[in-house]
Short mmCIF file of C-alpha atoms in Angstrom, two decimals:
data_model
loop_
_atom_site.label_atom_id
_atom_site.label_comp_id
_atom_site.label_asym_id
_atom_site.label_seq_id
_atom_site.Cartn_x
_atom_site.Cartn_y
_atom_site.Cartn_z
CA MET A 1 -8.75 -8.66 15.18
CA VAL A 2 -9.31 -10.71 12.10
CA LEU A 3 -11.17 -13.98 12.56
CA ALA A 4 -10.11 -17.03 10.66
CA SER A 5 -13.67 -17.39 9.47
CA MET A 6 -13.17 -14.35 7.27
CA VAL A 7 -11.02 -16.44 5.02
CA VAL A 8 -12.87 -19.78 4.88
CA ALA A 9 -11.32 -22.61 2.95
CA SER A 10 -14.28 -22.75 0.62
CA MET A 11 -13.47 -19.33 -0.74
CA VAL A 12 -13.20 -19.31 -4.49
CA VAL A 13 -9.58 -18.72 -5.40
CA VAL A 14 -9.48 -15.72 -7.63
CA SER A 15 -7.90 -15.95 -11.03
CA MET A 16 -4.61 -14.12 -11.34
CA VAL A 17 -5.16 -10.40 -11.67
CA VAL A 18 -3.12 -8.98 -14.49
CA VAL A 19 -3.18 -5.25 -14.73
CA SER A 20 -1.50 -2.33 -16.41
CA MET A 21 1.72 -1.45 -14.64
CA GLY A 22 3.91 1.63 -14.61
CA VAL A 23 6.60 0.09 -16.84
CA VAL A 24 9.66 2.15 -17.63
CA MET A 25 12.55 0.74 -19.64
CA SER A 26 16.17 1.77 -19.50
CA PRO A 27 19.35 0.34 -21.04
CA CYS A 28 20.50 -1.08 -17.72
CA TRP A 29 17.30 -3.14 -17.43
CA ALA A 30 16.39 -4.13 -20.99
CA ALA A 31 17.29 -3.08 -24.50
CA SER A 32 14.04 -4.07 -26.19
CA THR A 33 11.47 -1.59 -27.44
CA PRO A 34 8.10 -2.15 -25.68
CA THR A 35 4.58 -1.76 -26.98
CA THR A 36 1.22 -2.44 -25.34
CA MET A 37 0.86 -5.23 -22.76
CA ASP A 38 -1.95 -7.75 -23.13
CA ARG A 39 -4.40 -7.74 -20.19
CA SER A 40 -5.16 -11.47 -20.46
CA PRO A 41 -5.07 -12.96 -16.93
CA HIS A 42 -3.17 -16.09 -17.99
CA LEU A 43 -0.54 -14.84 -20.42
CA VAL A 44 2.91 -13.55 -19.57
CA GLN A 45 3.87 -11.07 -22.26
CA ASP A 46 7.17 -10.81 -24.07
CA PRO A 47 8.73 -7.55 -22.83
CA ALA A 48 9.32 -6.59 -26.44
CA VAL A 49 5.57 -5.97 -26.85
CA ARG A 50 5.07 -3.76 -23.79
CA ALA A 51 4.30 -0.06 -23.83
CA PRO A 52 5.98 2.16 -21.27
CA LEU A 53 3.38 3.47 -18.84
CA THR A 54 3.61 6.23 -16.26
CA MET A 55 0.96 5.51 -13.66
CA THR A 56 0.50 5.96 -9.92
CA PRO A 57 -2.38 3.87 -8.57
CA GLN A 58 -5.33 5.63 -6.98
CA VAL A 59 -6.22 3.69 -3.87
CA HIS A 60 -9.30 4.14 -1.67
CA ARG A 61 -8.76 1.49 1.00
CA LEU A 62 -6.72 -1.06 -0.91
CA THR A 63 -5.98 -2.83 -4.15
CA VAL A 64 -4.95 -6.49 -4.25
CA GLY A 65 -3.65 -8.70 -7.03
CA SER A 66 -1.09 -11.21 -8.24
CA LEU A 67 1.29 -11.03 -11.17
CA THR A 68 3.76 -13.19 -13.04
CA GLU A 69 6.16 -10.96 -14.93
CA SER A 70 9.06 -11.70 -17.28
CA THR A 71 12.32 -10.18 -18.41
CA GLY A 72 12.20 -6.43 -18.93
CA TYR A 73 9.40 -5.68 -16.49
CA ARG A 74 10.09 -2.57 -14.40
CA VAL A 75 8.16 -0.16 -12.19
CA LEU A 76 9.64 3.27 -11.57
CA ARG A 77 7.90 5.85 -9.40
CA PRO A 78 10.50 8.40 -8.26
CA ARG A 79 8.12 9.95 -5.73
CA GLY A 80 6.57 6.69 -4.56
CA THR A 81 2.85 6.61 -3.79
CA SER A 82 0.57 7.91 -1.04
CA ASP A 83 -0.17 4.36 0.14
CA TRP A 84 1.79 1.41 1.53
CA LEU A 85 2.85 -1.33 -0.90
CA LEU A 86 3.28 -4.97 0.16
CA LEU A 87 5.06 -7.37 -2.22
CA HIS A 88 5.19 -11.12 -1.50
CA THR A 89 7.43 -13.16 -3.80
CA ARG A 90 6.03 -16.61 -4.60
CA ALA A 91 8.51 -17.71 -7.29
CA GLY A 92 11.26 -16.38 -9.51
CA ARG A 93 13.22 -13.32 -8.43
CA GLY A 94 12.72 -9.61 -8.52
CA ARG A 95 15.32 -6.89 -8.22
CA LEU A 96 14.70 -3.78 -6.16
CA ARG A 97 16.83 -0.66 -6.36
CA LEU A 98 16.33 1.02 -3.03
CA PRO A 99 17.03 4.50 -1.64
CA GLY A 100 20.66 5.03 -0.75
CA GLY A 101 21.96 2.97 -3.68
CA VAL A 102 21.00 -0.37 -2.09
CA GLU A 103 20.04 -3.26 -4.39
CA LEU A 104 17.98 -6.17 -3.09
CA PHE A 105 16.80 -9.42 -4.64
CA ALA A 106 13.24 -10.47 -3.83
CA GLU A 107 13.59 -14.23 -3.45
CA PRO A 108 10.75 -16.75 -2.95
CA GLY A 109 9.53 -16.57 0.62
CA THR A 110 10.35 -12.90 1.14
CA ALA A 111 7.99 -10.01 1.75
CA THR A 112 8.83 -6.37 1.03
CA LEU A 113 6.94 -3.42 2.52
CA ILE A 114 7.38 0.04 0.97
CA SER A 115 6.12 3.02 2.96
CA PRO A 116 4.31 6.08 1.52
CA GLY A 117 6.53 8.56 -0.29
CA THR A 118 9.39 6.09 -0.77
CA PRO A 119 10.66 5.87 -4.37
CA HIS A 120 9.72 2.69 -6.28
CA ASP A 121 12.24 1.07 -8.60
CA TYR A 122 11.79 -2.66 -9.03
CA GLY A 123 11.41 -5.26 -11.74
CA VAL A 124 12.91 -8.27 -13.51
CA GLU A 125 16.25 -8.25 -15.32
CA GLU A 126 17.13 -10.52 -18.25
CA GLN A 127 18.99 -13.18 -16.27
CA LEU A 128 16.18 -13.46 -13.71
CA GLN A 129 13.61 -14.66 -16.29
CA HIS A 130 10.42 -14.21 -14.23
CA TRP A 131 8.92 -12.94 -10.99
CA GLN A 132 5.66 -14.16 -9.43
CA ILE A 133 4.22 -11.95 -6.71
CA GLU A 134 1.16 -11.13 -4.68
CA PHE A 135 0.80 -7.45 -3.90
CA SER A 136 -1.39 -4.90 -2.22
CA HIS A 137 -1.47 -1.12 -2.17
CA PHE A 138 -3.30 -0.13 1.00
CA HIS A 139 -4.07 2.60 3.50
CA PRO A 140 -3.72 1.00 6.93
CA ARG A 141 -6.13 1.26 9.81
CA PRO A 142 -4.63 3.14 12.79
CA GLU A 143 -4.25 -0.04 14.84
CA TRP A 144 -2.11 -1.60 12.08
CA ALA A 145 0.85 0.64 12.95
CA VAL A 146 2.49 -2.09 15.02
CA LEU A 147 2.19 -4.52 12.08
CA LEU A 148 4.12 -2.17 9.77
CA ASP A 149 7.25 -1.86 11.91
CA TRP A 150 9.54 -4.12 9.87
CA PRO A 151 13.34 -4.41 9.85
CA GLU A 152 14.60 -1.91 7.27
CA ALA A 153 16.52 -2.98 4.18
CA ALA A 154 16.74 0.72 3.25
CA PRO A 155 14.99 3.90 4.41
CA GLY A 156 11.27 3.40 3.95
CA VAL A 157 11.62 -0.24 2.83
CA GLY A 158 11.03 -3.16 5.19
CA ARG A 159 11.84 -6.81 4.48
CA LEU A 160 10.93 -10.12 6.11
CA VAL A 161 11.90 -13.71 5.35
CA LEU A 162 8.91 -16.03 5.82
CA ASP A 163 9.14 -19.72 6.62
CA GLU A 164 7.19 -22.27 4.61
CA GLU A 165 4.50 -22.74 7.25
CA VAL A 166 3.74 -19.02 7.42
CA GLU A 167 3.59 -18.81 3.62
CA GLN A 168 1.14 -21.70 3.39
CA ARG A 169 -1.08 -20.12 6.01
CA MET A 170 -0.97 -16.80 4.13
CA LEU A 171 -2.13 -18.12 0.76
CA PRO A 172 -5.85 -18.42 1.63
CA SER A 173 -5.75 -14.89 3.04
CA TRP A 174 -4.19 -13.49 -0.12
CA SER A 175 -6.84 -15.30 -2.19
CA ALA A 176 -9.63 -14.02 0.05
CA ALA A 177 -8.33 -10.44 -0.11
CA ALA A 178 -8.20 -10.60 -3.93
CA PHE A 179 -11.67 -12.21 -4.08
CA TRP A 180 -13.27 -9.49 -1.98
CA TYR A 181 -11.38 -6.70 -3.72
CA ARG A 182 -12.92 -7.82 -7.03
CA SER A 183 -16.35 -8.48 -5.52
CA SER A 184 -19.37 -6.21 -5.91
CA GLN A 185 -20.97 -7.51 -2.71
CA PRO A 186 -21.88 -5.02 0.03
CA ARG A 187 -18.96 -4.18 2.33
CA ALA A 188 -16.60 -6.15 0.08
CA ASP A 189 -13.78 -3.70 0.72
CA LEU A 190 -14.09 -4.27 4.48
CA PHE A 191 -13.81 -8.04 3.98
CA ALA A 192 -10.76 -7.44 1.79
CA MET A 193 -9.18 -5.27 4.51
CA ASN A 194 -9.83 -8.00 7.08
CA ALA A 195 -8.14 -10.60 4.87
CA LEU A 196 -5.17 -8.30 4.29
CA GLU A 197 -4.91 -7.71 8.03
CA LEU A 198 -4.52 -11.46 8.50
CA VAL A 199 -1.72 -11.43 5.91
CA LEU A 200 0.04 -8.72 7.92
CA LEU A 201 -0.53 -10.57 11.19
CA LEU A 202 1.05 -13.70 9.73
CA CYS A 203 3.99 -11.64 8.45
CA ASP A 204 4.33 -10.24 11.95
CA THR A 205 5.04 -13.73 13.31
CA ALA A 206 8.31 -13.60 11.33
CA ASN A 207 9.20 -10.08 12.50
CA SER A 208 12.12 -9.97 14.92
CA ARG A 209 11.12 -6.42 15.84
CA SER A 210 7.57 -7.37 16.72
CA ALA A 211 6.65 -5.81 20.03
CA PRO A 212 3.52 -4.24 21.54
CA LEU A 213 2.87 -0.67 20.43
CA ASP A 214 3.83 1.79 23.16
CA PRO A 215 0.56 2.61 24.97
CA ARG A 216 1.39 6.34 24.83
CA ILE A 217 1.62 6.21 21.03
CA LEU A 218 -1.52 4.07 20.80
CA ARG A 219 -3.31 6.73 22.85
CA VAL A 220 -2.17 9.39 20.38
CA LEU A 221 -3.29 7.32 17.36
CA GLU A 222 -6.74 6.93 18.88
CA HIS A 223 -6.85 10.66 19.67
CA LEU A 224 -5.90 11.52 16.07
CA ASP A 225 -8.58 9.25 14.67
CA GLN A 226 -11.27 10.88 16.83
CA HIS A 227 -10.19 14.52 16.37
CA LEU A 228 -9.10 14.88 12.74
CA ALA A 229 -11.24 17.99 12.25
CA GLU A 230 -9.44 19.84 15.04
CA PRO A 231 -6.13 21.74 14.86
CA LEU A 232 -3.48 19.23 15.94
CA SER A 233 0.13 20.17 16.52
CA VAL A 234 3.11 18.14 17.67
CA PRO A 235 3.15 19.90 21.07
CA ALA A 236 -0.58 19.19 21.52
CA LEU A 237 -0.11 15.52 20.63
CA ALA A 238 2.90 15.33 22.92
CA GLU A 239 0.61 16.44 25.76
CA VAL A 240 -1.73 13.53 24.96
CA ALA A 241 1.26 11.19 25.26
CA HIS A 242 2.57 12.99 28.38
CA LEU A 243 5.95 13.47 26.69
CA SER A 244 8.06 16.41 25.65
CA PRO A 245 7.57 17.37 21.98
CA SER A 246 11.05 16.20 20.98
CA ARG A 247 10.78 12.87 22.82
CA PHE A 248 7.28 12.33 21.46
CA ALA A 249 8.31 13.03 17.84
CA HIS A 250 11.23 10.59 18.13
CA LEU A 251 9.16 7.84 19.75
CA PHE A 252 6.29 8.30 17.29
CA ALA A 253 8.59 7.97 14.27
CA ALA A 254 10.27 4.90 15.76
CA GLN A 255 6.93 3.20 16.48
CA VAL A 256 4.84 4.27 13.49
CA GLY A 257 7.51 4.63 10.82
CA THR A 258 6.76 8.22 9.87
CA SER A 259 6.55 11.65 11.48
CA PRO A 260 3.44 12.80 13.41
CA ALA A 261 2.72 15.54 10.86
CA ARG A 262 3.01 13.19 7.89
CA TYR A 263 0.87 10.52 9.54
CA LEU A 264 -1.78 13.10 10.42
CA GLU A 265 -1.96 14.34 6.84
CA GLN A 266 -2.21 10.79 5.51
CA GLN A 267 -5.14 10.07 7.83
CA ARG A 268 -6.89 13.29 6.87
CA ILE A 269 -6.57 12.54 3.18
CA ALA A 270 -7.75 8.96 3.75
CA ARG A 271 -10.82 10.23 5.64
CA GLY A 272 -11.42 12.73 2.85
CA ARG A 273 -11.41 9.94 0.26
CA MET A 274 -13.95 8.00 2.28
CA LEU A 275 -16.27 11.01 2.57
CA LEU A 276 -15.95 11.80 -1.14
CA GLU A 277 -16.91 8.26 -2.04
CA HIS A 278 -19.71 7.65 0.43
CA THR A 279 -21.34 11.06 0.92
CA ARG A 280 -22.61 13.92 -1.24
CA ARG A 281 -21.13 16.62 0.99
CA PRO A 282 -19.43 19.51 -0.86
CA VAL A 283 -15.66 19.32 -1.18
CA ALA A 284 -15.21 22.46 0.95
CA GLU A 285 -17.27 20.92 3.76
CA ILE A 286 -15.29 17.68 3.57
CA ALA A 287 -12.03 19.63 3.69
CA ARG A 288 -13.04 21.30 6.95
CA ALA A 289 -14.40 18.03 8.36
CA VAL A 290 -10.98 16.40 8.03
CA GLY A 291 -9.00 19.30 9.44
CA PHE A 292 -8.15 21.53 6.46
CA SER A 293 -9.23 25.09 7.31
CA GLU A 294 -8.54 26.18 3.72
CA PRO A 295 -10.38 24.00 1.16
CA PRO A 296 -8.06 25.00 -1.74
CA TYR A 297 -5.10 23.64 0.23
CA PHE A 298 -7.01 20.38 0.80
CA SER A 299 -7.53 20.10 -2.96
CA THR A 300 -3.87 20.81 -3.63
CA ARG A 301 -2.57 18.22 -1.15
CA PHE A 302 -5.23 15.70 -2.25
CA ARG A 303 -4.06 16.00 -5.86
CA GLN A 304 -0.40 15.71 -4.87
CA LEU A 305 -0.91 12.63 -2.70
CA VAL A 306 -3.71 10.81 -4.51
CA GLY A 307 -2.90 11.82 -8.08
CA THR A 308 -6.22 13.45 -8.95
CA THR A 309 -8.48 16.24 -7.71
CA PRO A 310 -11.23 15.61 -5.13
CA VAL A 311 -13.92 16.35 -7.73
CA ARG A 312 -12.44 13.97 -10.28
CA TYR A 313 -11.90 11.33 -7.60
CA ARG A 314 -15.58 11.44 -6.69
CA GLN A 315 -16.61 11.26 -10.36
CA ASP A 316 -14.39 8.22 -10.92
CA ARG A 317 -15.90 6.47 -7.90
CA LEU A 318 -19.38 6.85 -9.43
CA ASP A 319 -18.37 4.36 -12.13
CA PRO A 320 -19.40 0.91 -10.82
CA ALA A 321 -16.92 -0.86 -13.05
CA ARG A 322 -13.82 -1.82 -11.09
CA GLY A 323 -10.60 -2.08 -12.99
CA GLY A 324 -7.48 -4.05 -12.18
CA ALA A 325 -4.88 -3.21 -9.59
CA ASP A 326 -1.40 -1.80 -10.09
CA ALA A 327 1.61 -3.25 -8.31
#
């Protein structure tokens, strides 16, 4: 569990990270014609000078940042992303159009959690003026499953209302996560993950659904993590949990927030990313090491979920320069 010392008060507070966003305009959100957005970390751009971008972030373990956006800002990803997205509203208001036709305002003191594969459609409308957020795209550790079981505002979208004390305790953790994400120090990404875990733990104190993870499901998560290279089916995992396949699948989805098959694939792709970045093993060998018997299928699913091919992903990771994060 995360130690408070990971996020010491002397941590340098990172300057606001302003990054290129997937901005898509439509008449119902703004009528202005956008051009390119300035990357300056302290300037909020007039939406009339923004360029529409179509971008899905490529995330290894996590990205972390903060943004202050103005009228006309919008992110639209019809297929969502392969990672989880956490949005914490500090000031202003955002508007989220959620699956099922639900609309939700992101008020100060609220946190929104969007699961993998859930469509993204959020931004700032004219009358809302601005939206200040902290955000993180991340691939959770297996033991985080219990921290991601939030009350649903819509399918795949969780929402919590945080009290002032929790928010104040979260701020150093957000700053620490952003600091380590931008750092070039050894194991910086692990420090960033630890800081983000503390953010999620603090959010969990406001979660009415917070409850211990069922030990049978925890046993399965541990088994998955240790046996990714092996053939794993729902009936086989149900045996690990000592449940019938139908009861296991239902309980797993209720506890983890996704199906066993989808969770397994996410973990295999996440392990594949780690091996591509930190080893020189051939792609075909990595595919088999994470449970894909057919390497071409691994490459196909990797491209569909991550947004690039395994070879290109490895090449991009060789560049030491770290860019900004996308909310």
